């Protein structure tokens, strides 16, 4: 009663799962992932023991197809199960038990597997596959979500919509660099959960993504003067030595601390600061 995609990024550094279902809080049950090891989704009559058992096998370098084979071979209820797995390298693997409710099935390729049961039809998986394969220009979490959205648009769970979830891991990629969880978002009960998950991912990206070094602006000259004026207008007076301390104080209150770089400013942070502050004219930099 669920459709999902498990995948690995093209560079092999990220693993993740996106899932949607007419089931309360599917994101709490279906996905599991471990940095540098792999990811899996357990669904239909979900066997939650697959999550720790599968990750243990992935951690030791077992291929995705062998993880699937090992999990289902030991499960007397395998005919009611559905499973998708990706490992650190190689093709993904998917399994659909013979007693899963129609329409049920899955497809897999290099670094991905998509599967679902009680679906509107095989076009749901076809659409997820096509979106994943055509989405290489997107960021990894956005690519997973785009594939989920494509499946939803193709009919998704034929009983309707209720929940969705997105889990992405990367070694040291989490908040503050102290965890591996890059994204862990859930919509547990909502009339349009995939759209709501999309909104949450956009907020998460704004607040917690690291800045692109190529876009950073030097916090000096006219930029420093503008930032100082904006911060002062928001009640964060700037030290004559520079705006770094005041900017860190304000950014921490706005939950933008992950985007801070000493001596420089992320354009995303600057735009947020401009929107937050009362109107302060930017310093003139020359001209008539």
Tab-separated table of C-alpha atoms in Angstrom:
chain	number	residue	atom	x	y	z
A	1	UNK	CA	0.000	0.000	0.000
A	2	UNK	CA	2.935	2.222	-0.744
A	3	UNK	CA	5.277	3.396	-3.490
A	4	UNK	CA	8.902	4.289	-2.964
A	5	UNK	CA	12.273	4.863	-4.565
A	6	UNK	CA	15.625	4.001	-3.007
A	7	UNK	CA	18.713	5.430	-4.677
A	8	UNK	CA	22.380	6.367	-4.562
A	9	UNK	CA	23.787	9.637	-5.898
A	10	UNK	CA	25.869	9.516	-9.066
A	11	UNK	CA	29.050	10.180	-7.086
A	12	UNK	CA	28.162	7.446	-4.593
A	13	UNK	CA	28.283	9.764	-1.581
A	14	UNK	CA	24.579	10.006	-0.778
A	15	UNK	CA	21.926	7.358	-0.243
A	16	UNK	CA	18.236	7.921	0.296
A	17	UNK	CA	14.614	6.875	0.188
A	18	UNK	CA	11.441	8.718	-0.805
A	19	UNK	CA	8.075	7.147	-0.012
A	20	UNK	CA	4.356	7.944	-0.197
A	21	UNK	CA	1.283	5.998	0.863
A	22	UNK	CA	-2.368	5.942	1.887
A	23	UNK	CA	-1.097	4.926	5.305
A	24	UNK	CA	-0.422	6.960	8.432
A	25	UNK	CA	3.243	8.015	8.826
A	26	UNK	CA	4.728	5.716	6.176
A	27	UNK	CA	7.976	7.662	6.528
A	28	UNK	CA	8.335	6.318	10.076
A	29	UNK	CA	8.267	2.695	8.939
A	30	UNK	CA	9.434	2.246	5.354
A	31	UNK	CA	12.900	3.849	4.932
A	32	UNK	CA	16.310	3.016	6.315
A	33	UNK	CA	19.709	4.279	5.189
A	34	UNK	CA	23.298	4.367	6.382
A	35	UNK	CA	26.068	6.580	5.021
A	36	UNK	CA	28.592	4.800	2.784
A	37	UNK	CA	26.564	1.575	3.053
A	38	UNK	CA	23.215	1.883	1.302
A	39	UNK	CA	19.476	2.303	1.714
A	40	UNK	CA	16.339	0.194	1.719
A	41	UNK	CA	12.554	0.427	1.788
A	42	UNK	CA	10.370	-2.238	3.397
A	43	UNK	CA	6.668	-2.055	2.549
A	44	UNK	CA	3.423	-3.923	1.735
A	45	UNK	CA	3.196	-5.985	4.929
A	46	UNK	CA	6.344	-4.236	6.093
A	47	UNK	CA	8.875	-6.281	8.023
A	48	UNK	CA	10.648	-3.716	10.187
A	49	UNK	CA	13.373	-6.239	11.013
A	50	UNK	CA	14.528	-5.839	7.412
A	51	UNK	CA	15.857	-2.390	8.293
A	52	UNK	CA	18.597	-3.310	10.814
A	53	UNK	CA	19.266	-6.661	9.175
A	54	UNK	CA	19.567	-5.141	5.705
A	55	UNK	CA	21.815	-2.307	6.857
A	56	UNK	CA	24.076	-4.800	8.624
A	57	UNK	CA	24.542	-6.689	5.379
A	58	UNK	CA	25.052	-3.499	3.364
A	59	UNK	CA	27.653	-2.313	5.882
A	60	UNK	CA	29.718	-5.432	5.184
A	61	UNK	CA	29.625	-4.893	1.421
A	62	UNK	CA	26.882	-7.339	0.422
A	63	UNK	CA	25.402	-6.481	-2.992
A	64	UNK	CA	21.831	-5.198	-3.160
A	65	UNK	CA	20.477	-8.311	-4.880
A	66	UNK	CA	22.070	-10.535	-2.264
A	67	UNK	CA	20.652	-8.407	0.557
A	68	UNK	CA	17.177	-8.866	-0.930
A	69	UNK	CA	17.717	-12.589	-1.390
A	70	UNK	CA	18.990	-13.032	2.156
A	71	UNK	CA	16.170	-11.073	3.780
A	72	UNK	CA	13.301	-12.726	1.978
A	73	UNK	CA	14.750	-16.255	2.163
A	74	UNK	CA	14.594	-16.154	5.950
A	75	UNK	CA	11.046	-14.695	6.054
A	76	UNK	CA	8.101	-17.096	6.086
A	77	UNK	CA	5.799	-14.185	5.166
A	78	UNK	CA	7.866	-13.081	2.165
A	79	UNK	CA	4.936	-13.504	-0.243
A	80	UNK	CA	3.315	-10.503	1.478
A	81	UNK	CA	6.444	-8.325	1.491
A	82	UNK	CA	7.895	-5.732	-0.832
A	83	UNK	CA	11.462	-4.496	-0.655
A	84	UNK	CA	13.871	-2.201	-2.479
A	85	UNK	CA	17.612	-1.965	-1.805
A	86	UNK	CA	20.643	-0.026	-3.064
A	87	UNK	CA	24.189	-0.669	-1.913
A	88	UNK	CA	27.329	1.474	-1.959
A	89	UNK	CA	28.009	0.359	-5.528
A	90	UNK	CA	26.277	-1.556	-8.285
A	91	UNK	CA	22.675	-1.975	-9.372
A	92	UNK	CA	19.692	-1.702	-7.075
A	93	UNK	CA	17.355	-4.625	-6.421
A	94	UNK	CA	13.629	-4.927	-5.798
A	95	UNK	CA	11.316	-7.717	-4.639
A	96	UNK	CA	7.532	-8.064	-4.733
A	97	UNK	CA	5.911	-11.013	-3.001
A	98	UNK	CA	3.379	-13.063	-4.937
A	99	UNK	CA	0.548	-12.148	-2.547
A	100	UNK	CA	1.008	-8.348	-2.611
A	101	UNK	CA	-2.196	-6.600	-3.726
A	102	UNK	CA	-2.441	-5.502	-7.353
A	103	UNK	CA	-1.106	-3.560	-8.961
A	104	UNK	CA	2.241	-4.430	-7.442
A	105	UNK	CA	5.750	-4.527	-8.872
A	106	UNK	CA	9.050	-2.761	-9.216
A	107	UNK	CA	12.004	-1.910	-11.420
A	108	UNK	CA	15.693	-1.382	-10.691
A	109	UNK	CA	18.819	-0.112	-12.379
A	110	UNK	CA	22.270	1.194	-11.576
A	111	UNK	CA	22.006	2.802	-8.148
A	112	UNK	CA	18.200	2.833	-7.865
A	113	UNK	CA	15.097	0.726	-7.299
A	114	UNK	CA	11.434	1.760	-7.441
A	115	UNK	CA	8.536	-0.344	-6.171
A	116	UNK	CA	4.917	-0.123	-5.116
A	117	UNK	CA	1.777	-2.056	-4.312
A	118	UNK	CA	-1.941	-1.273	-4.485
A	119	UNK	CA	-0.987	1.167	-7.234
A	120	UNK	CA	-3.058	2.723	-9.993
A	121	UNK	CA	-1.006	0.640	-12.437
A	122	UNK	CA	2.485	-0.040	-13.787
A	123	UNK	CA	2.657	3.524	-15.105
A	124	UNK	CA	3.399	4.674	-11.542
A	125	UNK	CA	6.728	2.838	-11.515
A	126	UNK	CA	7.425	3.756	-15.143
A	127	UNK	CA	6.978	7.436	-14.279
A	128	UNK	CA	9.231	7.200	-11.243
A	129	UNK	CA	11.913	5.472	-13.306
A	130	UNK	CA	11.748	8.058	-16.090
A	131	UNK	CA	11.893	10.945	-13.643
A	132	UNK	CA	14.869	9.466	-11.789
A	133	UNK	CA	16.831	8.746	-14.942
A	134	UNK	CA	16.098	12.199	-16.361
A	135	UNK	CA	16.785	14.110	-13.157
A	136	UNK	CA	20.565	14.031	-12.913
A	137	UNK	CA	20.792	17.847	-12.978
A	138	UNK	CA	18.828	18.099	-9.716
A	139	UNK	CA	20.225	17.947	-6.225
A	140	UNK	CA	19.956	14.442	-4.809
A	141	UNK	CA	17.078	15.070	-2.348
A	142	UNK	CA	15.217	17.035	-5.031
A	143	UNK	CA	15.763	14.221	-7.528
A	144	UNK	CA	14.296	11.654	-5.150
A	145	UNK	CA	11.309	13.870	-4.476
A	146	UNK	CA	10.797	14.557	-8.183
A	147	UNK	CA	10.592	10.807	-8.811
A	148	UNK	CA	8.071	10.444	-5.988
A	149	UNK	CA	6.047	13.336	-7.399
A	150	UNK	CA	6.058	11.696	-10.832
A	151	UNK	CA	4.667	8.488	-9.342
A	152	UNK	CA	2.026	10.437	-7.474
A	153	UNK	CA	1.001	12.272	-10.653
A	154	UNK	CA	0.707	8.929	-12.458
A	155	UNK	CA	-1.884	7.714	-9.967
A	156	UNK	CA	0.211	6.584	-7.006
A	157	UNK	CA	-1.536	4.544	-4.339
A	158	UNK	CA	-4.947	3.774	-5.858
A	159	UNK	CA	-6.631	4.140	-2.440
A	160	UNK	CA	-5.607	7.798	-2.176
A	161	UNK	CA	-3.042	9.947	-0.359
A	162	UNK	CA	-2.085	10.309	3.293
A	163	UNK	CA	1.634	10.410	4.077
A	164	UNK	CA	5.089	10.839	2.581
A	165	UNK	CA	8.692	10.826	3.746
A	166	UNK	CA	12.222	11.599	2.586
A	167	UNK	CA	15.448	10.295	4.143
A	168	UNK	CA	18.928	11.149	2.815
A	169	UNK	CA	22.290	10.323	4.403
A	170	UNK	CA	25.909	11.219	3.719
A	171	UNK	CA	28.986	10.801	5.901
A	172	UNK	CA	29.345	14.002	7.929
A	173	UNK	CA	26.614	15.669	5.880
A	174	UNK	CA	24.177	16.366	8.708
A	175	UNK	CA	23.610	19.443	10.840
A	176	UNK	CA	26.892	20.895	12.057
A	177	UNK	CA	28.801	18.075	10.411
A	178	UNK	CA	28.166	15.941	13.493
A	179	UNK	CA	25.751	13.435	11.967
A	180	UNK	CA	25.192	11.674	8.664
A	181	UNK	CA	21.504	12.577	8.293
A	182	UNK	CA	21.257	15.202	5.560
A	183	UNK	CA	17.450	15.199	5.258
A	184	UNK	CA	14.844	13.464	7.403
A	185	UNK	CA	11.410	14.908	6.624
A	186	UNK	CA	7.975	13.384	7.088
A	187	UNK	CA	4.399	14.334	6.342
A	188	UNK	CA	2.427	11.900	8.487
A	189	UNK	CA	-1.197	12.802	7.682
A	190	UNK	CA	-2.094	15.273	4.932
A	191	UNK	CA	-4.501	15.424	1.963
A	192	UNK	CA	-1.614	16.171	-0.424
A	193	UNK	CA	1.488	14.801	1.311
A	194	UNK	CA	3.926	14.874	-1.620
A	195	UNK	CA	3.240	18.571	-2.255
A	196	UNK	CA	3.646	19.277	1.448
A	197	UNK	CA	6.907	17.315	1.495
A	198	UNK	CA	8.098	19.441	-1.420
A	199	UNK	CA	7.366	22.583	0.621
A	200	UNK	CA	9.219	21.214	3.630
A	201	UNK	CA	12.244	20.309	1.522
A	202	UNK	CA	12.379	23.867	0.161
A	203	UNK	CA	12.405	25.248	3.720
A	204	UNK	CA	15.003	22.682	4.769
A	205	UNK	CA	17.196	23.610	1.801
A	206	UNK	CA	16.983	27.304	2.672
A	207	UNK	CA	17.893	26.791	6.304
A	208	UNK	CA	20.331	23.907	6.327
A	209	UNK	CA	22.075	23.603	2.974
A	210	UNK	CA	25.737	24.599	2.908
A	211	UNK	CA	26.498	27.536	0.603
A	212	UNK	CA	28.033	27.110	-2.824
A	213	UNK	CA	31.607	28.450	-2.431
A	214	UNK	CA	31.488	29.883	-5.971
A	215	UNK	CA	28.633	32.221	-5.044
A	216	UNK	CA	29.996	33.632	-1.770
A	217	UNK	CA	30.504	37.405	-1.541
A	218	UNK	CA	33.396	39.011	0.322
A	219	UNK	CA	32.113	40.685	3.456
A	220	UNK	CA	33.930	43.942	2.762
A	221	UNK	CA	33.409	47.325	1.133
A	222	UNK	CA	29.878	48.080	-0.033
A	223	UNK	CA	28.634	44.589	0.872
A	224	UNK	CA	29.884	44.940	4.461
A	225	UNK	CA	28.374	48.416	4.692
A	226	UNK	CA	24.980	47.177	3.505
A	227	UNK	CA	25.033	44.164	5.795
A	228	UNK	CA	26.024	46.363	8.741
A	229	UNK	CA	23.154	48.754	8.072
A	230	UNK	CA	20.632	45.957	7.772
A	231	UNK	CA	21.837	44.268	10.943
A	232	UNK	CA	21.749	47.541	12.887
A	233	UNK	CA	18.182	48.127	11.706
A	234	UNK	CA	17.296	44.707	13.120
A	235	UNK	CA	18.869	45.477	16.491
A	236	UNK	CA	22.232	43.796	15.957
A	237	UNK	CA	24.838	46.576	16.178
A	238	UNK	CA	28.010	45.891	14.224
A	239	UNK	CA	31.487	45.985	15.722
A	240	UNK	CA	33.813	48.453	13.941
A	241	UNK	CA	36.079	45.488	13.155
A	242	UNK	CA	33.431	44.002	10.886
A	243	UNK	CA	29.933	42.512	10.758
A	244	UNK	CA	30.816	38.827	11.293
A	245	UNK	CA	29.805	38.648	14.956
A	246	UNK	CA	26.556	40.551	14.487
A	247	UNK	CA	25.737	38.506	11.389
A	248	UNK	CA	26.305	35.266	13.315
A	249	UNK	CA	24.020	36.496	16.091
A	250	UNK	CA	21.216	37.363	13.682
A	251	UNK	CA	21.674	34.241	11.538
A	252	UNK	CA	21.509	32.000	14.593
A	253	UNK	CA	18.149	33.493	15.518
A	254	UNK	CA	16.942	32.878	11.954
A	255	UNK	CA	18.253	29.263	11.913
A	256	UNK	CA	20.637	30.098	9.059
A	257	UNK	CA	23.856	29.253	10.894
A	258	UNK	CA	24.712	26.401	8.521
A	259	UNK	CA	25.109	28.975	5.738
A	260	UNK	CA	27.683	31.133	7.553
A	261	UNK	CA	31.281	31.457	6.308
A	262	UNK	CA	33.643	33.818	8.209
A	263	UNK	CA	34.577	36.896	6.202
A	264	UNK	CA	32.057	36.112	3.466
A	265	UNK	CA	28.298	35.993	2.999
A	266	UNK	CA	26.045	33.588	1.158
A	267	UNK	CA	23.766	35.462	-1.292
A	268	UNK	CA	20.858	33.418	0.104
A	269	UNK	CA	21.595	34.828	3.562
A	270	UNK	CA	21.944	38.345	2.172
A	271	UNK	CA	18.566	38.149	0.437
A	272	UNK	CA	16.958	36.815	3.612
A	273	UNK	CA	18.534	39.669	5.568
A	274	UNK	CA	17.239	42.214	3.069
A	275	UNK	CA	13.711	40.840	3.343
A	276	UNK	CA	13.842	40.751	7.139
A	277	UNK	CA	15.140	44.292	7.725
A	278	UNK	CA	13.205	47.525	7.540
A	279	UNK	CA	13.983	49.358	4.302
A	280	UNK	CA	17.607	50.434	4.343
A	281	UNK	CA	18.983	51.925	1.113
A	282	UNK	CA	22.021	50.083	-0.160
A	283	UNK	CA	25.238	52.154	-0.087
A	284	UNK	CA	26.054	53.866	-3.368
A	285	UNK	CA	29.009	52.366	-5.141
A	286	UNK	CA	29.607	55.026	-7.774
A	287	UNK	CA	27.994	56.530	-10.854
A	288	UNK	CA	25.993	59.705	-11.289
